[in-house]
Amino acid sequence: MKRILISTALLAGVCTYAGGFRVSLQGVKQLAMAHTSAHAEDASIAFFNPAGISFIPSKLSVAAGGFGAISSVTYQNFDTRQSYETDNPIGTPLYAAVAYKVLDNVSVGFSFTTPFGSTIQWPEDWAGREIVQKMSLKSMYFQPMVSVKLAPWASVGVSYIYATGSVDWDKAVTGFSGTLNIKDEKATGHGFGMGFYFRPEDNLDLSIAYRSPVNMKAENGTATFNVSQAIYPLLGLNANGQDKFTATLPLAEEYTLGATYKITPSWKISAEMNYTGWEKYEKLTLDFENAPAGNQTDPTVLVNPKNFHNTRTYRLGTEYKFNSMIAGRLGWYYDESPYEDNNFIPETPSFDANVATGGIGLNFGNLGVDLAAAVSFPKSRTFNNQNIHFAGQAKARTFYFGLGVNYNLN
């Protein structure tokens, strides 16, 4: 019974690290237009499609920005009728990018983003405390890139991705009258991006991009049990109540098709579809150094199915320039959850959602300032995840806002 309790707890927490799905907050201008990306106006396109930096109109472009993400999740237990709500801190995704034309047909760039990461905090005594009390996820992508114009209307680009990440997760282990912390601050991974960007006509942009999966390797993670020292030997813990673990945690690949059409010189519309390869989370394997927390012949190896599936996101945005200084932007997108109701997890709760976006852009010559906001309308979920023995109903509310700047020099 003790082994089962430990196995379920560790699985739930570390699955969050692997299953933390993509947060689309890598450009303020892009968010205002439903996070579409087929408009190469400044260096912020670098994350979305490295080929796009060839079509930035200036020789040097720098872009940076940040977001506030306000979210809450409410859970109700159908048996007890009790409800619990998260008290999450504001998330703060960041991005920065630079692009430079080395030659007329060769551009280089660099992008820094935080595409995976969030913090969720449930009450310490809530019904799912054996699964999670608090979970903090962070990731950073560093992407150098190069783009070459194959013709005045077409370019190709490639980027290298170096990723770092961390997880800090607390939960209760009531079977041992204590708590457990799972922590790793030095997970790393590598990947690549590539894309094509086309401008067959002055009023039409087309973008095709691919970003590879990144296998984040946690090679020296620490599991700390705050329990009675009398059971340290039973769990194979050291004098500090700790054990080590290793795992390979994939971050999903993404395919993007996008187009922007200028209806008039002042008015353009953008449409995009993202296809994200979440099915790589078929299962997750953790290997503990000593703790008998597994479910295999080797008691230190824990394997559990994830049953994620691939998802599509559909986006539609528009921008209208009222004059040379002010532009207004609006958008809508539909985002699918990567798992079904029977696989719902409260560490990174996910919902099918419609999202409305909007914002303005201000132009001061070489300097641009962008403001954006978005509100999400998630569909509630009624679930029964038998893998972690957790059932009930969950609802969510999410609001985003962002401020970005860009500087372009000819």
GROMACS .gro file of N, CA and C in nm, residues 37-186:
model
  450
   37SER      N    1   0.118   3.473  -3.702
   37SER     CA    2   0.259   3.508  -3.714
   37SER      C    3   0.306   3.536  -3.856
   38ALA      N    4   0.220   3.528  -3.956
   38ALA     CA    5   0.265   3.547  -4.094
   38ALA      C    6   0.267   3.695  -4.130
   39HIS      N    7   0.337   3.775  -4.049
   39HIS     CA    8   0.356   3.917  -4.080
   39HIS      C    9   0.494   3.956  -4.029
   40ALA      N   10   0.587   3.971  -4.123
   40ALA     CA   11   0.729   3.991  -4.090
   40ALA      C   12   0.759   4.140  -4.083
   41GLU      N   13   0.721   4.203  -3.973
   41GLU     CA   14   0.740   4.348  -3.958
   41GLU      C   15   0.855   4.382  -3.865
   42ASP      N   16   0.889   4.293  -3.772
   42ASP     CA   17   1.001   4.317  -3.682
   42ASP      C   18   1.056   4.183  -3.635
   43ALA      N   19   1.155   4.191  -3.545
   43ALA     CA   20   1.228   4.070  -3.506
   43ALA      C   21   1.144   3.970  -3.427
   44SER      N   22   1.025   4.008  -3.382
   44SER     CA   23   0.944   3.915  -3.304
   44SER      C   24   0.902   3.792  -3.385
   45ILE      N   25   0.913   3.800  -3.518
   45ILE     CA   26   0.879   3.682  -3.599
   45ILE      C   27   0.982   3.570  -3.584
   46ALA      N   28   1.098   3.600  -3.526
   46ALA     CA   29   1.208   3.504  -3.522
   46ALA      C   30   1.169   3.373  -3.455
   47PHE      N   31   1.093   3.378  -3.345
   47PHE     CA   32   1.053   3.255  -3.277
   47PHE      C   33   0.962   3.172  -3.364
   48PHE      N   34   0.872   3.236  -3.437
   48PHE     CA   35   0.767   3.165  -3.510
   48PHE      C   36   0.819   3.100  -3.638
   49ASN      N   37   0.903   3.172  -3.712
   49ASN     CA   38   0.953   3.120  -3.839
   49ASN      C   39   1.086   3.188  -3.870
   50PRO      N   40   1.199   3.116  -3.860
   50PRO     CA   41   1.329   3.180  -3.886
   50PRO      C   42   1.342   3.236  -4.027
   51ALA      N   43   1.267   3.181  -4.122
   51ALA     CA   44   1.274   3.233  -4.259
   51ALA      C   45   1.216   3.373  -4.269
   52GLY      N   46   1.127   3.409  -4.177
   52GLY     CA   47   1.061   3.538  -4.185
   52GLY      C   48   1.153   3.657  -4.162
   53ILE      N   49   1.268   3.637  -4.094
   53ILE     CA   50   1.355   3.751  -4.067
   53ILE      C   51   1.412   3.810  -4.197
   54SER      N   52   1.412   3.734  -4.307
   54SER     CA   53   1.459   3.788  -4.435
   54SER      C   54   1.367   3.895  -4.489
   55PHE      N   55   1.242   3.896  -4.447
   55PHE     CA   56   1.143   3.990  -4.501
   55PHE      C   57   1.116   4.107  -4.407
   56ILE      N   58   1.190   4.118  -4.297
   56ILE     CA   59   1.179   4.237  -4.213
   56ILE      C   60   1.230   4.355  -4.294
   57PRO      N   61   1.154   4.464  -4.304
   57PRO     CA   62   1.192   4.573  -4.394
   57PRO      C   63   1.317   4.649  -4.353
   58SER      N   64   1.359   4.642  -4.228
   58SER     CA   65   1.477   4.717  -4.183
   58SER      C   66   1.599   4.626  -4.177
   59LYS      N   67   1.717   4.691  -4.178
   59LYS     CA   68   1.842   4.615  -4.172
   59LYS      C   69   1.863   4.555  -4.033
   60LEU      N   70   1.831   4.634  -3.929
   60LEU     CA   71   1.842   4.588  -3.791
   60LEU      C   72   1.707   4.602  -3.722
   61SER      N   73   1.665   4.495  -3.655
   61SER     CA   74   1.538   4.499  -3.583
   61SER      C   75   1.556   4.433  -3.447
   62VAL      N   76   1.503   4.499  -3.344
   62VAL     CA   77   1.507   4.445  -3.208
   62VAL      C   78   1.365   4.451  -3.151
   63ALA      N   79   1.322   4.344  -3.086
   63ALA     CA   80   1.188   4.339  -3.027
   63ALA      C   81   1.196   4.271  -2.892
   64ALA      N   82   1.116   4.318  -2.798
   64ALA     CA   83   1.112   4.258  -2.664
   64ALA      C   84   0.977   4.288  -2.601
   65GLY      N   85   0.937   4.203  -2.507
   65GLY     CA   86   0.809   4.226  -2.441
   65GLY      C   87   0.785   4.126  -2.330
   66GLY      N   88   0.678   4.150  -2.259
   66GLY     CA   89   0.639   4.062  -2.151
   66GLY      C   90   0.489   4.059  -2.133
   67PHE      N   91   0.441   3.959  -2.062
   67PHE     CA   92   0.299   3.936  -2.044
   67PHE      C   93   0.267   3.915  -1.897
   68GLY      N   94   0.143   3.940  -1.863
   68GLY     CA   95   0.086   3.895  -1.738
   68GLY      C   96  -0.023   3.795  -1.768
   69ALA      N   97  -0.019   3.681  -1.702
   69ALA     CA   98  -0.119   3.576  -1.723
   69ALA      C   99  -0.190   3.552  -1.590
   70ILE      N  100  -0.319   3.587  -1.587
   70ILE     CA  101  -0.400   3.571  -1.466
   70ILE      C  102  -0.496   3.455  -1.488
   71SER      N  103  -0.489   3.354  -1.403
   71SER     CA  104  -0.574   3.236  -1.423
   71SER      C  105  -0.619   3.181  -1.289
   72SER      N  106  -0.732   3.114  -1.291
   72SER     CA  107  -0.781   3.042  -1.173
   72SER      C  108  -0.860   2.922  -1.220
   73VAL      N  109  -0.856   2.816  -1.140
   73VAL     CA  110  -0.928   2.693  -1.169
   73VAL      C  111  -1.012   2.657  -1.047
   74THR      N  112  -1.136   2.621  -1.070
   74THR     CA  113  -1.226   2.578  -0.962
   74THR      C  114  -1.257   2.430  -0.980
   75TYR      N  115  -1.243   2.355  -0.872
   75TYR     CA  116  -1.272   2.211  -0.875
   75TYR      C  117  -1.384   2.181  -0.776
   76GLN      N  118  -1.478   2.096  -0.818
   76GLN     CA  119  -1.583   2.050  -0.728
   76GLN      C  120  -1.584   1.898  -0.721
   77ASN      N  121  -1.586   1.848  -0.598
   77ASN     CA  122  -1.595   1.704  -0.573
   77ASN      C  123  -1.742   1.665  -0.572
   78PHE      N  124  -1.783   1.577  -0.662
   78PHE     CA  125  -1.925   1.540  -0.673
   78PHE      C  126  -1.975   1.464  -0.551
   79ASP      N  127  -1.886   1.388  -0.484
   79ASP     CA  128  -1.930   1.309  -0.368
   79ASP      C  129  -1.954   1.396  -0.246
   80THR      N  130  -1.862   1.488  -0.219
   80THR     CA  131  -1.875   1.572  -0.099
   80THR      C  132  -1.942   1.705  -0.127
   81ARG      N  133  -1.951   1.744  -0.256
   81ARG     CA  134  -2.006   1.873  -0.299
   81ARG      C  135  -1.916   1.989  -0.259
   82GLN      N  136  -1.797   1.962  -0.210
   82GLN     CA  137  -1.705   2.069  -0.174
   82GLN      C  138  -1.637   2.126  -0.298
   83SER      N  139  -1.608   2.256  -0.294
   83SER     CA  140  -1.541   2.324  -0.404
   83SER      C  141  -1.410   2.385  -0.354
   84TYR      N  142  -1.311   2.389  -0.443
   84TYR     CA  143  -1.180   2.447  -0.413
   84TYR      C  144  -1.136   2.531  -0.532
   85GLU      N  145  -1.066   2.640  -0.504
   85GLU     CA  146  -1.019   2.729  -0.611
   85GLU      C  147  -0.871   2.758  -0.593
   86THR      N  148  -0.799   2.763  -0.704
   86THR     CA  149  -0.656   2.792  -0.699
   86THR      C  150  -0.632   2.939  -0.662
   87ASP      N  151  -0.514   2.964  -0.608
   87ASP     CA  152  -0.469   3.100  -0.577
   87ASP      C  153  -0.336   3.120  -0.648
   88ASN      N  154  -0.341   3.130  -0.781
   88ASN     CA  155  -0.220   3.132  -0.861
   88ASN      C  156  -0.157   3.271  -0.867
   89PRO      N  157  -0.026   3.280  -0.858
   89PRO     CA  158   0.040   3.408  -0.884
   89PRO      C  159   0.030   3.442  -1.032
   90ILE      N  160   0.054   3.567  -1.065
   90ILE     CA  161   0.050   3.610  -1.205
   90ILE      C  162   0.170   3.551  -1.278
   91GLY      N  163   0.143   3.483  -1.390
   91GLY     CA  164   0.252   3.434  -1.473
   91GLY      C  165   0.312   3.547  -1.554
   92THR      N  166   0.442   3.540  -1.582
   92THR     CA  167   0.511   3.649  -1.651
   92THR      C  168   0.599   3.597  -1.765
   93PRO      N  169   0.542   3.543  -1.873
   93PRO     CA  170   0.623   3.503  -1.989
   93PRO      C  171   0.694   3.624  -2.049
   94LEU      N  172   0.814   3.600  -2.103
   94LEU     CA  173   0.897   3.705  -2.162
   94LEU      C  174   0.946   3.662  -2.300
   95TYR      N  175   0.984   3.760  -2.381
   95TYR     CA  176   1.048   3.728  -2.508
   95TYR      C  177   1.139   3.844  -2.547
   96ALA      N  178   1.240   3.813  -2.626
   96ALA     CA  179   1.329   3.914  -2.685
   96ALA      C  180   1.388   3.854  -2.811
   97ALA      N  181   1.410   3.940  -2.912
   97ALA     CA  182   1.464   3.891  -3.038
   97ALA      C  183   1.538   4.003  -3.109
   98VAL      N  184   1.635   3.962  -3.192
   98VAL     CA  185   1.709   4.057  -3.274
   98VAL      C  186   1.733   3.992  -3.410
   99ALA      N  187   1.727   4.073  -3.516
   99ALA     CA  188   1.754   4.024  -3.651
   99ALA      C  189   1.838   4.129  -3.725
  100TYR      N  190   1.932   4.080  -3.808
  100TYR     CA  191   2.022   4.171  -3.878
  100TYR      C  192   2.051   4.115  -4.017
  101LYS      N  193   2.042   4.204  -4.118
  101LYS     CA  194   2.073   4.166  -4.255
  101LYS      C  195   2.224   4.177  -4.278
  102VAL      N  196   2.290   4.064  -4.285
  102VAL     CA  197   2.434   4.061  -4.311
  102VAL      C  198   2.461   4.099  -4.455
  103LEU      N  199   2.382   4.043  -4.546
  103LEU     CA  200   2.383   4.074  -4.689
  103LEU      C  201   2.239   4.095  -4.733
  104ASP      N  202   2.221   4.139  -4.855
  104ASP     CA  203   2.085   4.161  -4.903
  104ASP      C  204   2.001   4.034  -4.898
  105ASN      N  205   2.067   3.919  -4.915
  105ASN     CA  206   1.993   3.792  -4.918
  105ASN      C  207   2.025   3.701  -4.800
  106VAL      N  208   2.098   3.749  -4.699
  106VAL     CA  209   2.132   3.667  -4.582
  106VAL      C  210   2.104   3.748  -4.456
  107SER      N  211   2.025   3.689  -4.366
  107SER     CA  212   1.994   3.752  -4.238
  107SER      C  213   2.024   3.654  -4.125
  108VAL      N  214   2.067   3.708  -4.012
  108VAL     CA  215   2.090   3.627  -3.893
  108VAL      C  216   2.004   3.683  -3.781
  109GLY      N  217   1.973   3.599  -3.684
  109GLY     CA  218   1.889   3.644  -3.574
  109GLY      C  219   1.908   3.561  -3.450
  110PHE      N  220   1.843   3.606  -3.343
  110PHE     CA  221   1.845   3.534  -3.215
  110PHE      C  222   1.714   3.560  -3.145
  111SER      N  223   1.658   3.454  -3.084
  111SER     CA  224   1.531   3.464  -3.014
  111SER      C  225   1.543   3.402  -2.876
  112PHE      N  226   1.492   3.473  -2.776
  112PHE     CA  227   1.480   3.420  -2.640
  112PHE      C  228   1.332   3.421  -2.603
  113THR      N  229   1.280   3.307  -2.558
  113THR     CA  230   1.139   3.297  -2.522
  113THR      C  231   1.121   3.203  -2.403
  114THR      N  232   1.003   3.207  -2.346
  114THR     CA  233   0.965   3.116  -2.236
  114THR      C  234   0.835   3.045  -2.275
  115PRO      N  235   0.840   2.952  -2.371
  115PRO     CA  236   0.717   2.896  -2.429
  115PRO      C  237   0.647   2.791  -2.345
  116PHE      N  238   0.712   2.736  -2.244
  116PHE     CA  239   0.649   2.640  -2.154
  116PHE      C  240   0.670   2.688  -2.011
  117GLY      N  241   0.565   2.687  -1.930
  117GLY     CA  242   0.583   2.723  -1.791
  117GLY      C  243   0.460   2.786  -1.729
  118SER      N  244   0.436   2.756  -1.603
  118SER     CA  245   0.322   2.813  -1.530
  118SER      C  246   0.338   2.778  -1.383
  119THR      N  247   0.256   2.842  -1.302
  119THR     CA  248   0.250   2.808  -1.160
  119THR      C  249   0.105   2.791  -1.120
  120ILE      N  250   0.075   2.680  -1.053
  120ILE     CA  251  -0.060   2.658  -1.002
  120ILE      C  252  -0.050   2.628  -0.853
  121GLN      N  253  -0.138   2.688  -0.776
  121GLN     CA  254  -0.134   2.672  -0.630
  121GLN      C  255  -0.274   2.643  -0.578
  122TRP      N  256  -0.293   2.520  -0.528
  122TRP     CA  257  -0.418   2.478  -0.469
  122TRP      C  258  -0.410   2.496  -0.317
  123PRO      N  259  -0.524   2.500  -0.248
  123PRO     CA  260  -0.520   2.502  -0.100
  123PRO      C  261  -0.449   2.378  -0.047
  124GLU      N  262  -0.375   2.393   0.061
  124GLU     CA  263  -0.297   2.281   0.115
  124GLU      C  264  -0.385   2.164   0.157
  125ASP      N  265  -0.512   2.191   0.197
  125ASP     CA  266  -0.598   2.084   0.246
  125ASP      C  267  -0.706   2.044   0.145
  126TRP      N  268  -0.686   2.075   0.019
  126TRP     CA  269  -0.791   2.047  -0.080
  126TRP      C  270  -0.799   1.897  -0.110
  127ALA      N  271  -0.904   1.857  -0.181
  127ALA     CA  272  -0.931   1.715  -0.203
  127ALA      C  273  -0.822   1.646  -0.284
  128GLY      N  274  -0.750   1.719  -0.367
  128GLY     CA  275  -0.645   1.659  -0.449
  128GLY      C  276  -0.505   1.685  -0.396
  129ARG      N  277  -0.490   1.708  -0.267
  129ARG     CA  278  -0.359   1.741  -0.210
  129ARG      C  279  -0.259   1.627  -0.225
  130GLU      N  280  -0.308   1.503  -0.241
  130GLU     CA  281  -0.217   1.391  -0.264
  130GLU      C  282  -0.158   1.395  -0.404
  131ILE      N  283  -0.218   1.476  -0.494
  131ILE     CA  284  -0.168   1.489  -0.631
  131ILE      C  285  -0.081   1.612  -0.644
  132VAL      N  286  -0.131   1.726  -0.598
  132VAL     CA  287  -0.054   1.849  -0.608
  132VAL      C  288  -0.107   1.950  -0.508
  133GLN      N  289  -0.016   2.025  -0.447
  133GLN     CA  290  -0.051   2.144  -0.369
  133GLN      C  291  -0.002   2.269  -0.441
  134LYS      N  292   0.122   2.263  -0.488
  134LYS     CA  293   0.176   2.373  -0.567
  134LYS      C  294   0.270   2.318  -0.671
  135MET      N  295   0.264   2.373  -0.792
  135MET     CA  296   0.351   2.331  -0.901
  135MET      C  297   0.402   2.454  -0.975
  136SER      N  298   0.533   2.466  -0.987
  136SER     CA  299   0.595   2.577  -1.059
  136SER      C  300   0.682   2.520  -1.170
  137LEU      N  301   0.653   2.559  -1.294
  137LEU     CA  302   0.727   2.512  -1.410
  137LEU      C  303   0.789   2.631  -1.482
  138LYS      N  304   0.912   2.617  -1.527
  138LYS     CA  305   0.978   2.723  -1.602
  138LYS      C  306   1.057   2.661  -1.717
  139SER      N  307   1.059   2.732  -1.830
  139SER     CA  308   1.142   2.689  -1.942
  139SER      C  309   1.192   2.812  -2.016
  140MET      N  310   1.306   2.798  -2.080
  140MET     CA  311   1.363   2.906  -2.160
  140MET      C  312   1.420   2.847  -2.288
  141TYR      N  313   1.385   2.907  -2.401
  141TYR     CA  314   1.438   2.867  -2.531
  141TYR      C  315   1.535   2.974  -2.580
  142PHE      N  316   1.655   2.931  -2.622
  142PHE     CA  317   1.754   3.019  -2.683
  142PHE      C  318   1.774   2.971  -2.827
  143GLN      N  319   1.745   3.058  -2.925
  143GLN     CA  320   1.745   3.016  -3.065
  143GLN      C  321   1.827   3.109  -3.154
  144PRO      N  322   1.951   3.075  -3.186
  144PRO     CA  323   2.021   3.144  -3.295
  144PRO      C  324   1.970   3.091  -3.429
  145MET      N  325   1.973   3.176  -3.532
  145MET     CA  326   1.914   3.136  -3.661
  145MET      C  327   1.978   3.208  -3.777
  146VAL      N  328   1.956   3.153  -3.896
  146VAL     CA  329   1.999   3.217  -4.019
  146VAL      C  330   1.891   3.197  -4.124
  147SER      N  331   1.874   3.297  -4.209
  147SER     CA  332   1.775   3.291  -4.315
  147SER      C  333   1.837   3.339  -4.445
  148VAL      N  334   1.802   3.271  -4.554
  148VAL     CA  335   1.856   3.305  -4.686
  148VAL      C  336   1.740   3.327  -4.782
  149LYS      N  337   1.745   3.438  -4.856
  149LYS     CA  338   1.647   3.462  -4.961
  149LYS      C  339   1.686   3.384  -5.085
  150LEU      N  340   1.597   3.294  -5.125
  150LEU     CA  341   1.619   3.215  -5.245
  150LEU      C  342   1.582   3.293  -5.370
  151ALA      N  343   1.493   3.389  -5.352
  151ALA     CA  344   1.446   3.477  -5.459
  151ALA      C  345   1.387   3.599  -5.390
  152PRO      N  346   1.359   3.707  -5.462
  152PRO     CA  347   1.299   3.824  -5.397
  152PRO      C  348   1.168   3.794  -5.325
  153TRP      N  349   1.102   3.683  -5.360
  153TRP     CA  350   0.971   3.652  -5.303
  153TRP      C  351   0.972   3.529  -5.212
  154ALA      N  352   1.090   3.468  -5.186
  154ALA     CA  353   1.093   3.343  -5.109
  154ALA      C  354   1.220   3.335  -5.026
  155SER      N  355   1.208   3.277  -4.907
  155SER     CA  356   1.324   3.257  -4.820
  155SER      C  357   1.311   3.126  -4.744
  156VAL      N  358   1.424   3.078  -4.695
  156VAL     CA  359   1.430   2.959  -4.611
  156VAL      C  360   1.512   2.994  -4.488
  157GLY      N  361   1.477   2.936  -4.374
  157GLY     CA  362   1.550   2.964  -4.252
  157GLY      C  363   1.558   2.844  -4.161
  158VAL      N  364   1.663   2.839  -4.080
  158VAL     CA  365   1.679   2.731  -3.982
  158VAL      C  366   1.726   2.793  -3.850
  159SER      N  367   1.692   2.727  -3.741
  159SER     CA  368   1.736   2.772  -3.609
  159SER      C  369   1.776   2.651  -3.525
  160TYR      N  370   1.864   2.675  -3.431
  160TYR     CA  371   1.902   2.575  -3.331
  160TYR      C  372   1.838   2.615  -3.199
  161ILE      N  373   1.781   2.518  -3.127
  161ILE     CA  374   1.715   2.544  -3.000
  161ILE      C  375   1.796   2.482  -2.887
  162TYR      N  376   1.836   2.566  -2.792
  162TYR     CA  377   1.890   2.516  -2.666
  162TYR      C  378   1.790   2.555  -2.558
  163ALA      N  379   1.744   2.457  -2.483
  163ALA     CA  380   1.639   2.480  -2.384
  163ALA      C  381   1.688   2.443  -2.244
  164THR      N  382   1.647   2.523  -2.148
  164THR     CA  383   1.669   2.491  -2.007
  164THR      C  384   1.534   2.497  -1.935
  165GLY      N  385   1.522   2.421  -1.826
  165GLY     CA  386   1.394   2.418  -1.757
  165GLY      C  387   1.409   2.376  -1.612
  166SER      N  388   1.302   2.399  -1.535
  166SER     CA  389   1.300   2.359  -1.394
  166SER      C  390   1.158   2.326  -1.352
  167VAL      N  391   1.148   2.246  -1.247
  167VAL     CA  392   1.020   2.214  -1.186
  167VAL      C  393   1.037   2.216  -1.034
  168ASP      N  394   0.936   2.268  -0.966
  168ASP     CA  395   0.935   2.269  -0.819
  168ASP      C  396   0.792   2.238  -0.778
  169TRP      N  397   0.771   2.118  -0.721
  169TRP     CA  398   0.636   2.066  -0.699
  169TRP      C  399   0.620   2.015  -0.555
  170ASP      N  400   0.515   2.060  -0.491
  170ASP     CA  401   0.483   2.016  -0.355
  170ASP      C  402   0.350   1.943  -0.353
  171LYS      N  403   0.342   1.839  -0.270
  171LYS     CA  404   0.217   1.765  -0.252
  171LYS      C  405   0.218   1.697  -0.115
  172ALA      N  406   0.101   1.658  -0.074
  172ALA     CA  407   0.089   1.587   0.053
  172ALA      C  408   0.106   1.437   0.033
  173VAL      N  409   0.165   1.370   0.131
  173VAL     CA  410   0.168   1.223   0.136
  173VAL      C  411   0.106   1.186   0.271
  174THR      N  412  -0.026   1.190   0.275
  174THR     CA  413  -0.097   1.171   0.402
  174THR      C  414  -0.077   1.032   0.458
  175GLY      N  415  -0.047   0.934   0.372
  175GLY     CA  416  -0.021   0.800   0.422
  175GLY      C  417   0.099   0.794   0.514
  176PHE      N  418   0.189   0.892   0.500
  176PHE     CA  419   0.307   0.900   0.586
  176PHE      C  420   0.307   1.026   0.670
  177SER      N  421   0.192   1.095   0.677
  177SER     CA  422   0.176   1.216   0.759
  177SER      C  423   0.283   1.320   0.726
  178GLY      N  424   0.302   1.344   0.596
  178GLY     CA  425   0.405   1.440   0.556
  178GLY      C  426   0.379   1.498   0.418
  179THR      N  427   0.483   1.554   0.360
  179THR     CA  428   0.476   1.614   0.227
  179THR      C  429   0.594   1.566   0.144
  180LEU      N  430   0.584   1.590   0.014
  180LEU     CA  431   0.688   1.552  -0.080
  180LEU      C  432   0.716   1.668  -0.173
  181ASN      N  433   0.844   1.694  -0.198
  181ASN     CA  434   0.885   1.795  -0.295
  181ASN      C  435   0.966   1.730  -0.405
  182ILE      N  436   0.924   1.754  -0.529
  182ILE     CA  437   0.998   1.709  -0.647
  182ILE      C  438   1.063   1.831  -0.710
  183LYS      N  439   1.195   1.825  -0.732
  183LYS     CA  440   1.264   1.944  -0.781
  183LYS      C  441   1.378   1.908  -0.874
  184ASP      N  442   1.384   1.983  -0.984
  184ASP     CA  443   1.499   1.975  -1.074
  184ASP      C  444   1.515   2.113  -1.137
  185GLU      N  445   1.634   2.170  -1.127
  185GLU     CA  446   1.658   2.306  -1.177
  185GLU      C  447   1.751   2.310  -1.296
  186LYS      N  448   1.795   2.194  -1.344
  186LYS     CA  449   1.897   2.193  -1.448
  186LYS      C  450   1.862   2.103  -1.565
   0.00000   0.00000   0.00000
